[in-house]
Short mmCIF file of C-alpha atoms and ligand atoms in Angstrom, two decimals:
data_model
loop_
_atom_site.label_atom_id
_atom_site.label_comp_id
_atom_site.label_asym_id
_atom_site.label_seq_id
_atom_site.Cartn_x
_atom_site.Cartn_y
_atom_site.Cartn_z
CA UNK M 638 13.82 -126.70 14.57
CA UNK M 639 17.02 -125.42 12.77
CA UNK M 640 16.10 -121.70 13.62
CA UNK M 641 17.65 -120.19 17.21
CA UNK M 642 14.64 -118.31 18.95
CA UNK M 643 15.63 -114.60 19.30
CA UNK M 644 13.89 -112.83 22.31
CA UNK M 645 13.99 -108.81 20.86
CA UNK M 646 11.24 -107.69 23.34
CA UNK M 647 11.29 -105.19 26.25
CA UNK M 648 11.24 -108.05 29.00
CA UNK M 649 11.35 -110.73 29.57
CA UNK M 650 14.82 -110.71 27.60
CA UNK M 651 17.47 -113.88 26.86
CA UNK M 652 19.53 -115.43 29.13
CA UNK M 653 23.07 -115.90 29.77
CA UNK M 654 24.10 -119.87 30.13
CA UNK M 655 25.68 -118.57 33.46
CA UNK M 656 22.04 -117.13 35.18
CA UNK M 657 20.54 -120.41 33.64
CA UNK M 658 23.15 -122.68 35.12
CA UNK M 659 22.43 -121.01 38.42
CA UNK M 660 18.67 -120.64 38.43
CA UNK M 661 18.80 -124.88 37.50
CA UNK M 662 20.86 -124.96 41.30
CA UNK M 663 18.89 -127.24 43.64
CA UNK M 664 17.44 -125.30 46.60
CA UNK M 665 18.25 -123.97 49.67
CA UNK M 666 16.57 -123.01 52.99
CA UNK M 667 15.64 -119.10 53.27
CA UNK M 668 16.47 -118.75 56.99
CA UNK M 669 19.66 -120.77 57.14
CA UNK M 670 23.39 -119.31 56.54
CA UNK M 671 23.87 -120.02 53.17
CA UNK M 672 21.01 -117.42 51.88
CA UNK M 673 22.33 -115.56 54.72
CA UNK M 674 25.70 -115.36 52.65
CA UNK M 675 24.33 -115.03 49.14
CA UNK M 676 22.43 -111.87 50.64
CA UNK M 677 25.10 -110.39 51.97
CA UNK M 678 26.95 -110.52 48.90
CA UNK M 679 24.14 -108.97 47.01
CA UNK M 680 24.14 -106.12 48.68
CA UNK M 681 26.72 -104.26 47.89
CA UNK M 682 26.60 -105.48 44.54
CA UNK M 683 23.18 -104.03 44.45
CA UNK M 684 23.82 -100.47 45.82
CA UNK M 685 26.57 -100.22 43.35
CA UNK M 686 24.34 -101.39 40.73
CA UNK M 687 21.56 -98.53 42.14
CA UNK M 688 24.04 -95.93 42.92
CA UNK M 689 23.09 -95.58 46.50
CA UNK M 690 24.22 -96.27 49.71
CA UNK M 691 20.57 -97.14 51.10
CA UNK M 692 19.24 -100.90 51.16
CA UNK M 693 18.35 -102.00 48.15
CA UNK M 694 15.34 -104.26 48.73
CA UNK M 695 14.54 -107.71 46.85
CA UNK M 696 10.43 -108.37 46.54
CA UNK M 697 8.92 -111.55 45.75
CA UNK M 698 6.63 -109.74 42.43
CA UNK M 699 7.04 -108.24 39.21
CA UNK M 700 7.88 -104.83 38.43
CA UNK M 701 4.10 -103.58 39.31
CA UNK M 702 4.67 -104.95 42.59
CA UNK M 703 7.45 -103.10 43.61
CA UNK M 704 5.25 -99.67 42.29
CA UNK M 705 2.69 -100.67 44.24
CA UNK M 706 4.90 -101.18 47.43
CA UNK M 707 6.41 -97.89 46.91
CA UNK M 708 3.16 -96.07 46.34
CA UNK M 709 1.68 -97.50 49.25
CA UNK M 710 4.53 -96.96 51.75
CA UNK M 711 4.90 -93.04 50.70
CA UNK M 712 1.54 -91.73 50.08
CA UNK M 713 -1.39 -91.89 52.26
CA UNK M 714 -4.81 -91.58 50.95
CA UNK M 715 -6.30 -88.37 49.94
CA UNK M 716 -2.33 -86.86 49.39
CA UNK M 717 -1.81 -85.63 46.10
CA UNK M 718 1.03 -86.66 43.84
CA UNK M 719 1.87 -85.24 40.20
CA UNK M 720 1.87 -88.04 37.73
CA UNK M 721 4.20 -87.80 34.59
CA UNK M 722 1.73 -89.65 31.77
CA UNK M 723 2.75 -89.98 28.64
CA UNK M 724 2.45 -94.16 27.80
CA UNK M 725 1.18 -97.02 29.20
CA UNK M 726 3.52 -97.04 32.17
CA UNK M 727 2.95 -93.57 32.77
CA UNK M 728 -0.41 -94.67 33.07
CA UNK M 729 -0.22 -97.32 35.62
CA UNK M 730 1.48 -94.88 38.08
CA UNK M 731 -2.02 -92.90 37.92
CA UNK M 732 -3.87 -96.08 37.91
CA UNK M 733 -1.48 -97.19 40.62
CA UNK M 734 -2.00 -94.16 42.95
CA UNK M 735 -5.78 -93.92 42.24
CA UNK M 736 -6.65 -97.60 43.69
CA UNK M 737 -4.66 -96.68 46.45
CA UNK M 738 -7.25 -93.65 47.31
CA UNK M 739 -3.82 -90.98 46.92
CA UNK M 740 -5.55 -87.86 44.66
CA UNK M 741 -3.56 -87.47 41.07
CA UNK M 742 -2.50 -84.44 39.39
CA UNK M 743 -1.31 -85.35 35.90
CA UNK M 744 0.68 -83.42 33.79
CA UNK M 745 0.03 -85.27 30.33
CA UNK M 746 3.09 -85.80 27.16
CA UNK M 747 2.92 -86.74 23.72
CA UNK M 748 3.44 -90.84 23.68
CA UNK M 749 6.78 -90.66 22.11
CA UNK M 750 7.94 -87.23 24.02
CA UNK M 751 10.25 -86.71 27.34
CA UNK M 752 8.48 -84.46 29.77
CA UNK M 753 9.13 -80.91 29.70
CA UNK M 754 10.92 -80.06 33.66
CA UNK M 755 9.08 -76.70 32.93
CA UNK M 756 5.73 -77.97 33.12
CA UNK M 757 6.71 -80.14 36.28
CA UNK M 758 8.23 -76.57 38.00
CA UNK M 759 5.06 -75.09 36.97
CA UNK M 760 2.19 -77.73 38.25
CA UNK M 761 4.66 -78.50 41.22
CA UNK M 762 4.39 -74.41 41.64
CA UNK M 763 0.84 -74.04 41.13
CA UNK M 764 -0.17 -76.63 43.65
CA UNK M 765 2.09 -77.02 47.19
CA UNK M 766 -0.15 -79.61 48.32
CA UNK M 767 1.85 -81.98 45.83
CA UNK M 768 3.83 -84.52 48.16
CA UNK M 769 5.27 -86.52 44.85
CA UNK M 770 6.40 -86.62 41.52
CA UNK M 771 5.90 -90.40 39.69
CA UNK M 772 7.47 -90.91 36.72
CA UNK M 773 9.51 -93.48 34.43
CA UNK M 774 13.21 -93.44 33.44
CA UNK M 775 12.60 -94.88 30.52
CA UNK M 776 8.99 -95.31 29.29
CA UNK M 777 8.83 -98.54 27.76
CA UNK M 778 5.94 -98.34 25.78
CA UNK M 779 7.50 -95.76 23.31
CA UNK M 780 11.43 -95.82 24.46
CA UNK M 781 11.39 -92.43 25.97
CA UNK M 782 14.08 -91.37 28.49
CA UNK M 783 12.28 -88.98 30.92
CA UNK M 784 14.69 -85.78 32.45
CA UNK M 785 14.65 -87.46 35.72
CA UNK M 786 17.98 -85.90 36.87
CA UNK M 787 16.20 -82.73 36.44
CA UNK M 788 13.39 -83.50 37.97
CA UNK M 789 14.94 -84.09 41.32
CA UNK M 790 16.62 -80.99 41.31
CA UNK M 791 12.62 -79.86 41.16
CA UNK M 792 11.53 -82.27 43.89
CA UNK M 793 15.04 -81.76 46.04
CA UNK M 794 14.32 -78.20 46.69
CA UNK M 795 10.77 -79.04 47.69
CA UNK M 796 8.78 -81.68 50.11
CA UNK M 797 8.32 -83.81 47.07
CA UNK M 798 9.58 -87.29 46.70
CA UNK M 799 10.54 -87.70 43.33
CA UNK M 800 9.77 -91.58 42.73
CA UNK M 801 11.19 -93.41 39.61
CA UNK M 802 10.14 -96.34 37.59
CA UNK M 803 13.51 -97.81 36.50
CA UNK M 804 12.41 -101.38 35.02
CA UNK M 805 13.64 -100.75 31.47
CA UNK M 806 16.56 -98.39 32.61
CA UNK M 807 18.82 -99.74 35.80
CA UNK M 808 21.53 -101.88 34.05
CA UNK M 809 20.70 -100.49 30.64
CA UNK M 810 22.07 -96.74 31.15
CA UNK M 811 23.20 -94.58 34.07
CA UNK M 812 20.83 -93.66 36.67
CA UNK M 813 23.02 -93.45 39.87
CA UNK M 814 20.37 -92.91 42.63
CA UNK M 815 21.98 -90.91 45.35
CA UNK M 816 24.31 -88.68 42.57
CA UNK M 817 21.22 -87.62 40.80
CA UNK M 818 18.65 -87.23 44.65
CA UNK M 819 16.09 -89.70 43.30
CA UNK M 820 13.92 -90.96 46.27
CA UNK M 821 13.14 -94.46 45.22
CA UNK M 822 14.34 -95.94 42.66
CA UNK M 823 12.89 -99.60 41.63
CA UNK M 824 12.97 -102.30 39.21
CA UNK M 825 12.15 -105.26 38.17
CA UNK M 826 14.49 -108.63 37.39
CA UNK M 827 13.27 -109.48 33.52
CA UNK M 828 14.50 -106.61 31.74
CA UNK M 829 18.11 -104.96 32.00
CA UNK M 830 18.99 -107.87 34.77
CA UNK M 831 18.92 -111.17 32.06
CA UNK M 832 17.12 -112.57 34.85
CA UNK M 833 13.66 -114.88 34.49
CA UNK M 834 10.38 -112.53 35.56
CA UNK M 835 9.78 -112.83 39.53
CA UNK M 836 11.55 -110.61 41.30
CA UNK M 837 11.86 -106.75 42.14
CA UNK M 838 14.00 -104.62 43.74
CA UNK M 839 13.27 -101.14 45.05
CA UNK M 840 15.38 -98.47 47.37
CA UNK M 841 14.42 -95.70 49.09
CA UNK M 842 16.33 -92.41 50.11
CA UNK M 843 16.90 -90.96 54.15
CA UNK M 844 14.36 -88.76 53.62
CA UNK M 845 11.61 -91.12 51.72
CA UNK M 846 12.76 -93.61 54.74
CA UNK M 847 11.45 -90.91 57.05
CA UNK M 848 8.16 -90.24 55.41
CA UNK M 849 7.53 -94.08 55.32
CA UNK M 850 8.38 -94.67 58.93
CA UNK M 851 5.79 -91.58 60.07
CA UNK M 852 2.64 -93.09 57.70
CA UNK M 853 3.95 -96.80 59.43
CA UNK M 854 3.44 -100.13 57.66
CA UNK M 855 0.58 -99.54 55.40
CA UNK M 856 0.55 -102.99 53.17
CA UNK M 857 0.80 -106.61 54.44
CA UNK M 858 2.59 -107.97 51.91
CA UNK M 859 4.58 -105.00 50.70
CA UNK M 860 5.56 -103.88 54.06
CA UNK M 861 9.05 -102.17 53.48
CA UNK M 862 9.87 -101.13 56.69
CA UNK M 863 9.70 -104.81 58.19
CA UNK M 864 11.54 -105.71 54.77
CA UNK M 865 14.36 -103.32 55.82
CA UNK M 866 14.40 -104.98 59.64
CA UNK M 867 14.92 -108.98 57.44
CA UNK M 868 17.41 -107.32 54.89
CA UNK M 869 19.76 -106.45 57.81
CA UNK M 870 19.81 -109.78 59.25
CA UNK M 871 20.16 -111.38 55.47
CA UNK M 872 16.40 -112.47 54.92
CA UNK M 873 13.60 -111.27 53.65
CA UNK M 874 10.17 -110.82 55.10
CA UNK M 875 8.45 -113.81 53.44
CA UNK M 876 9.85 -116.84 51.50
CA UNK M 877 12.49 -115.32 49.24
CA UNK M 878 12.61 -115.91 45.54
CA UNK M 879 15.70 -118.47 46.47
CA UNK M 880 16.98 -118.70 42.68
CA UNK M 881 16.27 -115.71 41.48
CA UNK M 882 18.46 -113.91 44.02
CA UNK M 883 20.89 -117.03 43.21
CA UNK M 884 20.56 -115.99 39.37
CA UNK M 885 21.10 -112.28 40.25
CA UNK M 886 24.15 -113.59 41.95
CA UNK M 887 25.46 -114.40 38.74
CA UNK M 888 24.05 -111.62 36.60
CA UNK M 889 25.76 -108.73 38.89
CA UNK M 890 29.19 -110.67 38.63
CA UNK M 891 28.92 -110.52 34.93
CA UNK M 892 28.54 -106.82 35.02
CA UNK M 893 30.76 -106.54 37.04
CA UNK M 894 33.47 -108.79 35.12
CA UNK M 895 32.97 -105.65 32.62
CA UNK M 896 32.30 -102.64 34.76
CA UNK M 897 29.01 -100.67 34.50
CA UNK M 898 30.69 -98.25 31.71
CA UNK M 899 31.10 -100.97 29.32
CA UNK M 900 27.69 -102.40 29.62
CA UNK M 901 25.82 -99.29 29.21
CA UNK M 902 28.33 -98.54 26.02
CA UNK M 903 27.07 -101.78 24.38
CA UNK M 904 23.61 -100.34 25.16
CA UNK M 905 24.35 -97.07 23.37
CA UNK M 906 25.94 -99.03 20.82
CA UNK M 907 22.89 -101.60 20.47
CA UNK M 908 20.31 -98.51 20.00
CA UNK M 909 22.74 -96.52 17.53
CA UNK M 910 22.98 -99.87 15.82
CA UNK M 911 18.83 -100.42 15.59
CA UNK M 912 18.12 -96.67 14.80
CA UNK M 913 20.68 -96.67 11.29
CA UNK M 914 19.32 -99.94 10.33
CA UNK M 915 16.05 -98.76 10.67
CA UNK M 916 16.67 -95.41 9.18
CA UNK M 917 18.06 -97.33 6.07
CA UNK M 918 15.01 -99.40 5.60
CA UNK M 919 13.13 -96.18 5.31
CA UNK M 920 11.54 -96.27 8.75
CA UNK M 921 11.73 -93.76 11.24
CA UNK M 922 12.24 -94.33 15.02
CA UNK M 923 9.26 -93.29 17.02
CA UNK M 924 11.31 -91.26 19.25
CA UNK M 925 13.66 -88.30 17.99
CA UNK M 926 15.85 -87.13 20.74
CA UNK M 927 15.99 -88.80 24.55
CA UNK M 928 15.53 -92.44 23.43
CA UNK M 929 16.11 -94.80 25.61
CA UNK M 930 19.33 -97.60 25.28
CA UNK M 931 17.23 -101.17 25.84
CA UNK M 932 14.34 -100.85 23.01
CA UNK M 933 13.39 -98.83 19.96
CA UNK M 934 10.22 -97.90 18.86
CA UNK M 935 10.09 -97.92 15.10
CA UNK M 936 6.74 -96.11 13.31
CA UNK M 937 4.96 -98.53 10.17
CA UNK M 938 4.07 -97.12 7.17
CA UNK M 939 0.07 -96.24 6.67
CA UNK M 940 -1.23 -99.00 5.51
CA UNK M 941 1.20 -101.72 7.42
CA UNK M 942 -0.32 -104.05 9.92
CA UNK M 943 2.12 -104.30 13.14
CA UNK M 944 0.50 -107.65 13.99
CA UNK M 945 1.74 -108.76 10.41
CA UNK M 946 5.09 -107.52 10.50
CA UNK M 947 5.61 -109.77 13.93
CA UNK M 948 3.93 -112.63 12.66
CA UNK M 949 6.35 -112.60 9.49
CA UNK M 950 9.88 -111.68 11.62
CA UNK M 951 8.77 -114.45 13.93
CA UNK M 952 9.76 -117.09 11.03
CA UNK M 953 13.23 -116.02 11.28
CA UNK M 954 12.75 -116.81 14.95
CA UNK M 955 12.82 -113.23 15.96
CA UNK M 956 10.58 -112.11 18.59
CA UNK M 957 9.25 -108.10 18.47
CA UNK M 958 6.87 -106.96 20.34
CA UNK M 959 4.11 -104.36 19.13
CA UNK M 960 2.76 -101.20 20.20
CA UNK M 961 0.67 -100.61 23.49
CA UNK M 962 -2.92 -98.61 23.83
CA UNK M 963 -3.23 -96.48 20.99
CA UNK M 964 0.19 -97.00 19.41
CA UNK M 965 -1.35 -101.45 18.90
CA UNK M 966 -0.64 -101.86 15.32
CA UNK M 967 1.10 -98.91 14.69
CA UNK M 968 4.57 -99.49 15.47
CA UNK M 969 7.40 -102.21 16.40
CA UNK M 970 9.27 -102.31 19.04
CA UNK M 971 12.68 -103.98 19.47
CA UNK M 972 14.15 -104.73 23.01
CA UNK M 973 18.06 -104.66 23.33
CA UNK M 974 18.57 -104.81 26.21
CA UNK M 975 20.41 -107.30 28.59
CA UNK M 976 21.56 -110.10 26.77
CA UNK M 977 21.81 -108.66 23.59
CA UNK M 978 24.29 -108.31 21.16
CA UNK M 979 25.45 -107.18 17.33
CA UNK M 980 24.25 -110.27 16.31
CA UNK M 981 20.84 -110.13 17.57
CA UNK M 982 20.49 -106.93 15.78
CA UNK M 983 21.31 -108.07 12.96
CA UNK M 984 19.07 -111.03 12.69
CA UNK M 985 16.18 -108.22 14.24
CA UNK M 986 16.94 -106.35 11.67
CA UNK M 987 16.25 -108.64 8.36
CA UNK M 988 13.35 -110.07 10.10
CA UNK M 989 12.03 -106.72 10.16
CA UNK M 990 12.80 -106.19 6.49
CA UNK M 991 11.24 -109.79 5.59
CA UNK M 992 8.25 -108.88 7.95
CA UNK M 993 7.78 -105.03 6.23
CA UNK M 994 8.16 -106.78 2.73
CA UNK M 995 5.29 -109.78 3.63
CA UNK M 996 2.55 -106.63 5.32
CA UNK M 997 2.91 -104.38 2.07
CA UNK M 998 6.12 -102.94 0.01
CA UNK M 999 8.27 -100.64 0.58
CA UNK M 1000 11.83 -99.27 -0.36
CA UNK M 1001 15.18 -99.94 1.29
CA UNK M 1002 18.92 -99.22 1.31
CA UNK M 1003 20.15 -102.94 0.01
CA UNK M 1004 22.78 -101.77 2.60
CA UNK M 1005 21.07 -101.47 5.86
CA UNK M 1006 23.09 -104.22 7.46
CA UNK M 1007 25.97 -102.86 6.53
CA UNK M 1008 25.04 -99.22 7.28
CA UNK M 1009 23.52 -100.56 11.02
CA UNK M 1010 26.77 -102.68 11.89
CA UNK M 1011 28.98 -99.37 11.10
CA UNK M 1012 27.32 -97.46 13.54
CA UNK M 1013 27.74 -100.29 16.24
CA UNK M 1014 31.43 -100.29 15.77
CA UNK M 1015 31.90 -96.42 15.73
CA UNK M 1016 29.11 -96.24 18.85
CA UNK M 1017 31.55 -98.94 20.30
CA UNK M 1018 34.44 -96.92 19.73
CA UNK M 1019 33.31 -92.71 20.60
CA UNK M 1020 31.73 -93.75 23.53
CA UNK M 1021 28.01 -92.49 24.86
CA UNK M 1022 26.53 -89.29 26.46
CA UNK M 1023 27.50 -89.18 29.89
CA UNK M 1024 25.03 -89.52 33.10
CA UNK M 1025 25.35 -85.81 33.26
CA UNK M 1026 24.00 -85.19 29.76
CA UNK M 1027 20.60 -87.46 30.29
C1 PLP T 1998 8.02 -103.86 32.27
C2 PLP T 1998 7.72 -102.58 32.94
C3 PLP T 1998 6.79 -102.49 33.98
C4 PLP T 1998 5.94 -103.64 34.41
O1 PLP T 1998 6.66 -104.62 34.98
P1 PLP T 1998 5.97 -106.06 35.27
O2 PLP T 1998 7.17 -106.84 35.67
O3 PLP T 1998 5.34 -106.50 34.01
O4 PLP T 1998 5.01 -105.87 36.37
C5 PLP T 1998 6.60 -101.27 34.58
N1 PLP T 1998 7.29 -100.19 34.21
C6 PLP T 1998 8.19 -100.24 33.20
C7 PLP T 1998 8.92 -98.98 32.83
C8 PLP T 1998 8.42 -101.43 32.54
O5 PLP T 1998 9.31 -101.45 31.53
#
């Protein structure tokens, strides 16, 4: 009762009083001018927030829906695509793409690794029959950033859509979809957006519009070329996720109150913050170089039960989330992103020590806090690498 519940997880992620105030908005109709209005305003707000100067598309589903309704609407069956697999998200893209009868060609990473470009070139090389590349921005299960700037340059040279998974990455560090020739980009509304689960949002480039319109409307539900025809006249295709949209309203303003730059510098800040404070409790992050900004990974000990550790940091009220597929038990993993701040970290961070000193001993710096909250302020202060440098 006297402890404040922490949400540290990779989605769903806290809430600002602002989205709550406007999610707890009675409703309104879906086909009448004033969701007309609030749709018009999203939309700019949302291409800015994507980067792109295409329609960016709200979908009544989680994240998975949105892959789905992108898989379905570029690939036909018995196409090949090149899947990038290297976690659990990785994963569903193949799984994704298999249901759907499309033939997969995976080119397989270390969980914790980016993808090499090279070995994309090469299988993208070795096999022309490859119509697209489907891959992550940020894999979520280990808090990997994947090349994908460099992939399009692969895919832009080529006729291969280069598709991108950005649920843990739009709002949480640059991915500017036109700048960097991704064809679709997507996400989802509980992760970087401080938005309730619900609602996705995916866009598409000229020429993945083109392939979508020659297979036609493949999907009943996720039919994105009839969702185009509703988003110009302010709708969508079914009953719209009224408050969400309302909620994302308010979420995009607050970015915007701060500009884009800022928010993805508290990002950097947040992760520089969680990997010294984890360094100085004698941990290691999970992932070395090309981390993502909204979660770290942190490796246990031998010996150190994950489920333990969370069970312990959750009397401090802190919420962590564990490890996926083979990686259950064997590490942490703390979401920053979205509503986040210094603070947070902080109470993430002696939970974590409390939760590592109840599953088995260990050694620490008595001055992790201290050590973490410096590297926040100087993070804060130098800045972060630039979209170019991802
Ligand atoms: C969370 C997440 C998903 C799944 O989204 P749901 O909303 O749970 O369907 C897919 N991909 C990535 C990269 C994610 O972080």
């Amino acid at each position: 009762m006297h402890t404040k519940l922490r949400l540290l997880t990779p989605g769903p992620t806290p809430l600002p009083e602002a989205v709550r105030l406007a999610l707890a908005q009675d409703m309104i109709h879906h086909r009448k001018a004033e969701f007309v209005r609030v749709m018009e305003e999203l939309q700019p707000r949302l291409q800015r927030l994507f980067g792109t100067r295409q329609p960016v598309l709200p979908l009544a589903c989680s994240g998975t829906g949105a892959m789905v309704a992108v898989a379905t609407s570029l690939f036909a069956p018995g196409e090949r695509v090149l899947v990038v697999e290297g976690g659990k998200f990785g994963e569903r893209w193949r799984e994704i793409a298999e249901s759907l009868g499309v033939q997969v060609t995976v080119v397989a990473v270390p969980w914790g690794e980016p993808v090499d470009p090279a070995a994309v070139a090469a299988a993208l090389e070795a096999d022309p029959s490859i119509r697209g590349v489907l891959v992550q921005v940020s894999e979520t299960s280990t808090g990997v950033l994947h090349p994908v700037r460099q992939l399009a340059a692969l895919t832009r040279q080529r006729s291969v859509l280069l598709v991108a998974d950005g649920i843990s990455a739009v709002g949480v560090s640059p991915c500017p979809m036109d700048a960097w020739g991704l064809d679709a980009l997507l996400t989802g509304s509980q992760k970087g957006l401080m938005l309730p689960p619900g609602l996705a949002l995916v866009a598409l480039s000229e020429r993945a519009w083109a392939k979508a319109e020659a297979l036609g409307p493949r999907h009943f539900y996720f039919n994105l070329l009839a969702e185009r025809d509703k988003n110009r006249q302010g709708q969508t295709l079914f009953t719209a996720p009224v408050n969400l949209l309302r909620g994302l309203a308010v979420s995009l303003a607050l970015f915007e109150e701060v500009g884009m730059e800022a928010v993805f510098r508290k990002q950097w800040a947040l992760t520089a913050m969680v990997r010294h404070g984890v360094r100085s409790l004698g941990l290691e992050p999970l992932v070395r170089e090309h981390f993502t900004w909204g979660l770290t990974a942190v490796s246990l000990p031998a010996g150190v039960d994950g489920a333990q550790v969370l069970q312990a940091a959750a009397r401090y009220g802190v919420v962590l989330a564990g490890g996926q597929g083979h990686l259950k038990g064997r590490i942490v993993r703390i979401g920053h992103m979205g509503y986040v701040d210094f603070g947070d970290i902080l109470a993430g961070l002696y939970a974590l020590r409390h939760g590592l000193l109840d599953a088995g001993g260990f050694s620490a710096c008595p001055n992790y806090l201290e050590i973490a909250m410096k590297a926040y302020e100087d993070a804060m202060s130098t800045g972060y690498p630039w979209e170019e440098e991802l």
